[in-house]
Amino acid sequence: MAHHFICPNCGNRSAATDRNAGFRTEPKGCSECGFGFLFELLDDYYPAPDAAFFVCDRGGRVLACGRGAFELTGLDDERVIGRPVADVLGLNFEGEQADPVGTVLEWGVRALDRPVEVRAENDLPARATADLFPAYDDDGGLLLVLTPDK
């Protein structure tokens, strides 16, 4: 069975039969950009060219910012990493009873095509569509992909 992966730094998609790098227990890295790990997905996923990638730990804190993050938010890595993703990006999910970030982290389910307003550091609002994917490794966490509305 092939596992689907996406690089949270450059967005490169790949498939492999093994989750690890060779015989080691280390996670696979990106063959395109050299990023340290790939994010495993249940199904293949095609992000938009202008999508912004954010990787969070099991507590919802940003671990890494990838392609499109600066373009959408205007924030560089140093101002984002280690902070709660919902706070630093000012995420306001429309019509949601429960916070999709919390749901994905708690239940390990995907949340796709969620309309969201992004107000990074209380800046001007930007409308986007959010796709959230849980991490399937022992570390937990999630991948947040924000696609700006046109």
mmCIF file of the C-alpha atoms, coordinates in Angstrom:
data_MODEL
# 
_entry.id   MODEL 
# 
loop_
_atom_site.group_PDB 
_atom_site.id 
_atom_site.type_symbol 
_atom_site.label_atom_id 
_atom_site.label_alt_id 
_atom_site.label_comp_id 
_atom_site.label_asym_id 
_atom_site.label_entity_id 
_atom_site.label_seq_id 
_atom_site.pdbx_PDB_ins_code 
_atom_site.Cartn_x 
_atom_site.Cartn_y 
_atom_site.Cartn_z 
_atom_site.occupancy 
_atom_site.B_iso_or_equiv 
_atom_site.pdbx_formal_charge 
_atom_site.auth_seq_id 
_atom_site.auth_comp_id 
_atom_site.auth_asym_id 
_atom_site.auth_atom_id 
_atom_site.pdbx_PDB_model_num 
ATOM 1   C CA . MET A 1 1   ? 0.000   0.000  0.000  1.00 0.00 ? 1   MET A CA 1 
ATOM 2   C CA . ALA A 1 2   ? 1.384   3.395  -0.961 1.00 0.00 ? 2   ALA A CA 1 
ATOM 3   C CA . HIS A 1 3   ? 1.402   6.210  1.564  1.00 0.00 ? 3   HIS A CA 1 
ATOM 4   C CA . HIS A 1 4   ? 0.786   9.745  0.292  1.00 0.00 ? 4   HIS A CA 1 
ATOM 5   C CA . PHE A 1 5   ? 3.061   12.535 1.496  1.00 0.00 ? 5   PHE A CA 1 
ATOM 6   C CA . ILE A 1 6   ? 3.291   16.285 1.006  1.00 0.00 ? 6   ILE A CA 1 
ATOM 7   C CA . CYS A 1 7   ? 6.154   18.586 1.864  1.00 0.00 ? 7   CYS A CA 1 
ATOM 8   C CA . PRO A 1 8   ? 4.876   21.412 4.099  1.00 0.00 ? 8   PRO A CA 1 
ATOM 9   C CA . ASN A 1 9   ? 7.716   23.618 2.895  1.00 0.00 ? 9   ASN A CA 1 
ATOM 10  C CA . CYS A 1 10  ? 7.469   23.445 -0.913 1.00 0.00 ? 10  CYS A CA 1 
ATOM 11  C CA . GLY A 1 11  ? 4.189   21.540 -1.488 1.00 0.00 ? 11  GLY A CA 1 
ATOM 12  C CA . ASN A 1 12  ? 5.843   18.675 -3.384 1.00 0.00 ? 12  ASN A CA 1 
ATOM 13  C CA . ARG A 1 13  ? 3.626   15.568 -3.370 1.00 0.00 ? 13  ARG A CA 1 
ATOM 14  C CA . SER A 1 14  ? 4.988   12.031 -3.302 1.00 0.00 ? 14  SER A CA 1 
ATOM 15  C CA . ALA A 1 15  ? 3.967   8.450  -2.630 1.00 0.00 ? 15  ALA A CA 1 
ATOM 16  C CA . ALA A 1 16  ? 6.015   5.673  -1.058 1.00 0.00 ? 16  ALA A CA 1 
ATOM 17  C CA . THR A 1 17  ? 5.497   2.242  0.443  1.00 0.00 ? 17  THR A CA 1 
ATOM 18  C CA . ASP A 1 18  ? 7.605   3.074  3.503  1.00 0.00 ? 18  ASP A CA 1 
ATOM 19  C CA . ARG A 1 19  ? 7.080   5.862  6.030  1.00 0.00 ? 19  ARG A CA 1 
ATOM 20  C CA . ASN A 1 20  ? 10.726  5.991  7.110  1.00 0.00 ? 20  ASN A CA 1 
ATOM 21  C CA . ALA A 1 21  ? 13.955  7.048  5.424  1.00 0.00 ? 21  ALA A CA 1 
ATOM 22  C CA . GLY A 1 22  ? 15.555  3.734  4.464  1.00 0.00 ? 22  GLY A CA 1 
ATOM 23  C CA . PHE A 1 23  ? 16.164  1.319  7.331  1.00 0.00 ? 23  PHE A CA 1 
ATOM 24  C CA . ARG A 1 24  ? 16.266  4.089  9.921  1.00 0.00 ? 24  ARG A CA 1 
ATOM 25  C CA . THR A 1 25  ? 13.338  5.170  12.066 1.00 0.00 ? 25  THR A CA 1 
ATOM 26  C CA . GLU A 1 26  ? 13.771  8.790  10.976 1.00 0.00 ? 26  GLU A CA 1 
ATOM 27  C CA . PRO A 1 27  ? 10.968  10.373 8.952  1.00 0.00 ? 27  PRO A CA 1 
ATOM 28  C CA . LYS A 1 28  ? 11.358  10.941 5.239  1.00 0.00 ? 28  LYS A CA 1 
ATOM 29  C CA . GLY A 1 29  ? 12.633  14.314 4.078  1.00 0.00 ? 29  GLY A CA 1 
ATOM 30  C CA . CYS A 1 30  ? 11.703  16.193 0.920  1.00 0.00 ? 30  CYS A CA 1 
ATOM 31  C CA . SER A 1 31  ? 13.672  15.174 -2.167 1.00 0.00 ? 31  SER A CA 1 
ATOM 32  C CA . GLU A 1 32  ? 12.859  18.497 -3.864 1.00 0.00 ? 32  GLU A CA 1 
ATOM 33  C CA . CYS A 1 33  ? 13.736  21.169 -1.279 1.00 0.00 ? 33  CYS A CA 1 
ATOM 34  C CA . GLY A 1 34  ? 15.534  19.157 1.430  1.00 0.00 ? 34  GLY A CA 1 
ATOM 35  C CA . PHE A 1 35  ? 13.008  19.990 4.181  1.00 0.00 ? 35  PHE A CA 1 
ATOM 36  C CA . GLY A 1 36  ? 13.424  17.721 7.217  1.00 0.00 ? 36  GLY A CA 1 
ATOM 37  C CA . PHE A 1 37  ? 10.115  15.846 7.143  1.00 0.00 ? 37  PHE A CA 1 
ATOM 38  C CA . LEU A 1 38  ? 7.097   15.064 5.001  1.00 0.00 ? 38  LEU A CA 1 
ATOM 39  C CA . PHE A 1 39  ? 3.501   15.148 6.163  1.00 0.00 ? 39  PHE A CA 1 
ATOM 40  C CA . GLU A 1 40  ? 1.529   11.929 5.613  1.00 0.00 ? 40  GLU A CA 1 
ATOM 41  C CA . LEU A 1 41  ? -1.974  12.156 4.128  1.00 0.00 ? 41  LEU A CA 1 
ATOM 42  C CA . LEU A 1 42  ? -4.667  9.498  3.762  1.00 0.00 ? 42  LEU A CA 1 
ATOM 43  C CA . ASP A 1 43  ? -5.416  10.530 0.175  1.00 0.00 ? 43  ASP A CA 1 
ATOM 44  C CA . ASP A 1 44  ? -3.506  12.459 -2.431 1.00 0.00 ? 44  ASP A CA 1 
ATOM 45  C CA . TYR A 1 45  ? -4.093  16.195 -2.070 1.00 0.00 ? 45  TYR A CA 1 
ATOM 46  C CA . TYR A 1 46  ? -3.627  18.911 -4.680 1.00 0.00 ? 46  TYR A CA 1 
ATOM 47  C CA . PRO A 1 47  ? -2.978  22.291 -3.020 1.00 0.00 ? 47  PRO A CA 1 
ATOM 48  C CA . ALA A 1 48  ? -3.537  25.489 -4.980 1.00 0.00 ? 48  ALA A CA 1 
ATOM 49  C CA . PRO A 1 49  ? -0.371  27.210 -6.246 1.00 0.00 ? 49  PRO A CA 1 
ATOM 50  C CA . ASP A 1 50  ? -0.897  30.126 -3.837 1.00 0.00 ? 50  ASP A CA 1 
ATOM 51  C CA . ALA A 1 51  ? -1.764  27.982 -0.778 1.00 0.00 ? 51  ALA A CA 1 
ATOM 52  C CA . ALA A 1 52  ? -0.047  28.687 2.555  1.00 0.00 ? 52  ALA A CA 1 
ATOM 53  C CA . PHE A 1 53  ? 1.241   25.785 4.690  1.00 0.00 ? 53  PHE A CA 1 
ATOM 54  C CA . PHE A 1 54  ? 1.481   25.712 8.498  1.00 0.00 ? 54  PHE A CA 1 
ATOM 55  C CA . VAL A 1 55  ? 2.557   22.669 10.551 1.00 0.00 ? 55  VAL A CA 1 
ATOM 56  C CA . CYS A 1 56  ? 1.384   22.559 14.173 1.00 0.00 ? 56  CYS A CA 1 
ATOM 57  C CA . ASP A 1 57  ? 2.219   20.341 17.145 1.00 0.00 ? 57  ASP A CA 1 
ATOM 58  C CA . ARG A 1 58  ? -0.354  18.443 19.220 1.00 0.00 ? 58  ARG A CA 1 
ATOM 59  C CA . GLY A 1 59  ? -1.033  21.627 21.217 1.00 0.00 ? 59  GLY A CA 1 
ATOM 60  C CA . GLY A 1 60  ? -1.853  23.683 18.107 1.00 0.00 ? 60  GLY A CA 1 
ATOM 61  C CA . ARG A 1 61  ? 1.409   25.674 18.202 1.00 0.00 ? 61  ARG A CA 1 
ATOM 62  C CA . VAL A 1 62  ? 3.119   26.440 14.890 1.00 0.00 ? 62  VAL A CA 1 
ATOM 63  C CA . LEU A 1 63  ? 6.209   24.293 14.238 1.00 0.00 ? 63  LEU A CA 1 
ATOM 64  C CA . ALA A 1 64  ? 6.929   25.288 10.645 1.00 0.00 ? 64  ALA A CA 1 
ATOM 65  C CA . CYS A 1 65  ? 5.719   27.712 8.002  1.00 0.00 ? 65  CYS A CA 1 
ATOM 66  C CA . GLY A 1 66  ? 5.944   26.668 4.399  1.00 0.00 ? 66  GLY A CA 1 
ATOM 67  C CA . ARG A 1 67  ? 5.280   27.928 0.938  1.00 0.00 ? 67  ARG A CA 1 
ATOM 68  C CA . GLY A 1 68  ? 2.871   30.864 0.763  1.00 0.00 ? 68  GLY A CA 1 
ATOM 69  C CA . ALA A 1 69  ? 2.807   31.591 4.506  1.00 0.00 ? 69  ALA A CA 1 
ATOM 70  C CA . PHE A 1 70  ? 4.601   34.943 4.261  1.00 0.00 ? 70  PHE A CA 1 
ATOM 71  C CA . GLU A 1 71  ? 2.616   35.973 1.182  1.00 0.00 ? 71  GLU A CA 1 
ATOM 72  C CA . LEU A 1 72  ? -0.713  35.387 2.948  1.00 0.00 ? 72  LEU A CA 1 
ATOM 73  C CA . THR A 1 73  ? 0.130   36.687 6.413  1.00 0.00 ? 73  THR A CA 1 
ATOM 74  C CA . GLY A 1 74  ? 3.118   39.007 6.043  1.00 0.00 ? 74  GLY A CA 1 
ATOM 75  C CA . LEU A 1 75  ? 4.681   37.201 9.013  1.00 0.00 ? 75  LEU A CA 1 
ATOM 76  C CA . ASP A 1 76  ? 8.068   35.505 8.877  1.00 0.00 ? 76  ASP A CA 1 
ATOM 77  C CA . ASP A 1 77  ? 8.968   32.287 10.689 1.00 0.00 ? 77  ASP A CA 1 
ATOM 78  C CA . GLU A 1 78  ? 10.442  33.995 13.759 1.00 0.00 ? 78  GLU A CA 1 
ATOM 79  C CA . ARG A 1 79  ? 7.169   35.777 14.517 1.00 0.00 ? 79  ARG A CA 1 
ATOM 80  C CA . VAL A 1 80  ? 5.001   32.671 14.113 1.00 0.00 ? 80  VAL A CA 1 
ATOM 81  C CA . ILE A 1 81  ? 6.836   29.569 15.358 1.00 0.00 ? 81  ILE A CA 1 
ATOM 82  C CA . GLY A 1 82  ? 5.890   28.423 18.864 1.00 0.00 ? 82  GLY A CA 1 
ATOM 83  C CA . ARG A 1 83  ? 2.676   30.420 19.032 1.00 0.00 ? 83  ARG A CA 1 
ATOM 84  C CA . PRO A 1 84  ? -0.882  29.005 18.898 1.00 0.00 ? 84  PRO A CA 1 
ATOM 85  C CA . VAL A 1 85  ? -1.976  28.940 15.255 1.00 0.00 ? 85  VAL A CA 1 
ATOM 86  C CA . ALA A 1 86  ? -5.489  30.250 15.948 1.00 0.00 ? 86  ALA A CA 1 
ATOM 87  C CA . ASP A 1 87  ? -4.091  33.250 17.849 1.00 0.00 ? 87  ASP A CA 1 
ATOM 88  C CA . VAL A 1 88  ? -1.194  34.258 15.615 1.00 0.00 ? 88  VAL A CA 1 
ATOM 89  C CA . LEU A 1 89  ? -3.263  33.938 12.424 1.00 0.00 ? 89  LEU A CA 1 
ATOM 90  C CA . GLY A 1 90  ? -6.469  35.259 13.990 1.00 0.00 ? 90  GLY A CA 1 
ATOM 91  C CA . LEU A 1 91  ? -8.503  32.423 12.492 1.00 0.00 ? 91  LEU A CA 1 
ATOM 92  C CA . ASN A 1 92  ? -12.252 32.995 12.487 1.00 0.00 ? 92  ASN A CA 1 
ATOM 93  C CA . PHE A 1 93  ? -14.107 30.030 10.982 1.00 0.00 ? 93  PHE A CA 1 
ATOM 94  C CA . GLU A 1 94  ? -17.506 31.047 9.621  1.00 0.00 ? 94  GLU A CA 1 
ATOM 95  C CA . GLY A 1 95  ? -20.573 29.306 11.003 1.00 0.00 ? 95  GLY A CA 1 
ATOM 96  C CA . GLU A 1 96  ? -18.583 26.760 12.988 1.00 0.00 ? 96  GLU A CA 1 
ATOM 97  C CA . GLN A 1 97  ? -19.914 25.619 16.353 1.00 0.00 ? 97  GLN A CA 1 
ATOM 98  C CA . ALA A 1 98  ? -16.618 23.987 17.284 1.00 0.00 ? 98  ALA A CA 1 
ATOM 99  C CA . ASP A 1 99  ? -13.092 25.098 16.449 1.00 0.00 ? 99  ASP A CA 1 
ATOM 100 C CA . PRO A 1 100 ? -11.897 22.938 13.501 1.00 0.00 ? 100 PRO A CA 1 
ATOM 101 C CA . VAL A 1 101 ? -8.293  23.132 14.744 1.00 0.00 ? 101 VAL A CA 1 
ATOM 102 C CA . GLY A 1 102 ? -9.319  21.635 18.090 1.00 0.00 ? 102 GLY A CA 1 
ATOM 103 C CA . THR A 1 103 ? -11.513 19.023 16.414 1.00 0.00 ? 103 THR A CA 1 
ATOM 104 C CA . VAL A 1 104 ? -8.712  17.853 14.110 1.00 0.00 ? 104 VAL A CA 1 
ATOM 105 C CA . LEU A 1 105 ? -6.246  17.676 17.004 1.00 0.00 ? 105 LEU A CA 1 
ATOM 106 C CA . GLU A 1 106 ? -8.637  15.881 19.366 1.00 0.00 ? 106 GLU A CA 1 
ATOM 107 C CA . TRP A 1 107 ? -10.356 13.456 17.007 1.00 0.00 ? 107 TRP A CA 1 
ATOM 108 C CA . GLY A 1 108 ? -7.737  12.960 14.284 1.00 0.00 ? 108 GLY A CA 1 
ATOM 109 C CA . VAL A 1 109 ? -10.170 13.709 11.461 1.00 0.00 ? 109 VAL A CA 1 
ATOM 110 C CA . ARG A 1 110 ? -9.741  15.907 8.398  1.00 0.00 ? 110 ARG A CA 1 
ATOM 111 C CA . ALA A 1 111 ? -11.608 19.175 7.987  1.00 0.00 ? 111 ALA A CA 1 
ATOM 112 C CA . LEU A 1 112 ? -11.757 20.273 4.344  1.00 0.00 ? 112 LEU A CA 1 
ATOM 113 C CA . ASP A 1 113 ? -13.059 23.354 2.518  1.00 0.00 ? 113 ASP A CA 1 
ATOM 114 C CA . ARG A 1 114 ? -13.753 25.412 5.638  1.00 0.00 ? 114 ARG A CA 1 
ATOM 115 C CA . PRO A 1 115 ? -14.273 29.134 4.933  1.00 0.00 ? 115 PRO A CA 1 
ATOM 116 C CA . VAL A 1 116 ? -12.109 31.198 7.270  1.00 0.00 ? 116 VAL A CA 1 
ATOM 117 C CA . GLU A 1 117 ? -11.134 34.794 7.869  1.00 0.00 ? 117 GLU A CA 1 
ATOM 118 C CA . VAL A 1 118 ? -7.418  35.275 8.553  1.00 0.00 ? 118 VAL A CA 1 
ATOM 119 C CA . ARG A 1 119 ? -6.316  38.324 10.572 1.00 0.00 ? 119 ARG A CA 1 
ATOM 120 C CA . ALA A 1 120 ? -2.607  37.731 11.114 1.00 0.00 ? 120 ALA A CA 1 
ATOM 121 C CA . GLU A 1 121 ? -1.448  39.846 14.085 1.00 0.00 ? 121 GLU A CA 1 
ATOM 122 C CA . ASN A 1 122 ? -4.777  41.738 13.861 1.00 0.00 ? 122 ASN A CA 1 
ATOM 123 C CA . ASP A 1 123 ? -3.945  42.942 10.352 1.00 0.00 ? 123 ASP A CA 1 
ATOM 124 C CA . LEU A 1 124 ? -6.538  43.518 7.641  1.00 0.00 ? 124 LEU A CA 1 
ATOM 125 C CA . PRO A 1 125 ? -8.750  40.446 7.191  1.00 0.00 ? 125 PRO A CA 1 
ATOM 126 C CA . ALA A 1 126 ? -8.071  38.057 4.338  1.00 0.00 ? 126 ALA A CA 1 
ATOM 127 C CA . ARG A 1 127 ? -10.637 35.496 3.222  1.00 0.00 ? 127 ARG A CA 1 
ATOM 128 C CA . ALA A 1 128 ? -9.406  31.963 2.646  1.00 0.00 ? 128 ALA A CA 1 
ATOM 129 C CA . THR A 1 129 ? -10.414 28.324 2.533  1.00 0.00 ? 129 THR A CA 1 
ATOM 130 C CA . ALA A 1 130 ? -8.842  26.050 5.145  1.00 0.00 ? 130 ALA A CA 1 
ATOM 131 C CA . ASP A 1 131 ? -7.957  22.382 4.780  1.00 0.00 ? 131 ASP A CA 1 
ATOM 132 C CA . LEU A 1 132 ? -6.788  20.735 8.012  1.00 0.00 ? 132 LEU A CA 1 
ATOM 133 C CA . PHE A 1 133 ? -5.109  17.328 8.158  1.00 0.00 ? 133 PHE A CA 1 
ATOM 134 C CA . PRO A 1 134 ? -4.213  15.396 11.334 1.00 0.00 ? 134 PRO A CA 1 
ATOM 135 C CA . ALA A 1 135 ? -0.738  13.947 11.786 1.00 0.00 ? 135 ALA A CA 1 
ATOM 136 C CA . TYR A 1 136 ? -0.708  10.147 11.800 1.00 0.00 ? 136 TYR A CA 1 
ATOM 137 C CA . ASP A 1 137 ? 2.637   9.728  13.566 1.00 0.00 ? 137 ASP A CA 1 
ATOM 138 C CA . ASP A 1 138 ? 3.322   9.402  17.290 1.00 0.00 ? 138 ASP A CA 1 
ATOM 139 C CA . ASP A 1 139 ? 4.058   13.123 17.642 1.00 0.00 ? 139 ASP A CA 1 
ATOM 140 C CA . GLY A 1 140 ? 0.542   14.228 16.689 1.00 0.00 ? 140 GLY A CA 1 
ATOM 141 C CA . GLY A 1 141 ? -0.280  17.670 15.371 1.00 0.00 ? 141 GLY A CA 1 
ATOM 142 C CA . LEU A 1 142 ? -1.801  18.912 12.149 1.00 0.00 ? 142 LEU A CA 1 
ATOM 143 C CA . LEU A 1 143 ? -1.155  20.481 8.773  1.00 0.00 ? 143 LEU A CA 1 
ATOM 144 C CA . LEU A 1 144 ? -3.133  23.647 8.032  1.00 0.00 ? 144 LEU A CA 1 
ATOM 145 C CA . VAL A 1 145 ? -3.378  24.677 4.380  1.00 0.00 ? 145 VAL A CA 1 
ATOM 146 C CA . LEU A 1 146 ? -4.922  28.093 3.709  1.00 0.00 ? 146 LEU A CA 1 
ATOM 147 C CA . THR A 1 147 ? -5.923  28.938 0.149  1.00 0.00 ? 147 THR A CA 1 
ATOM 148 C CA . PRO A 1 148 ? -6.627  32.661 -0.338 1.00 0.00 ? 148 PRO A CA 1 
ATOM 149 C CA . ASP A 1 149 ? -9.944  33.546 -1.967 1.00 0.00 ? 149 ASP A CA 1 
ATOM 150 C CA . LYS A 1 150 ? -9.700  35.364 -5.273 1.00 0.00 ? 150 LYS A CA 1 
# 
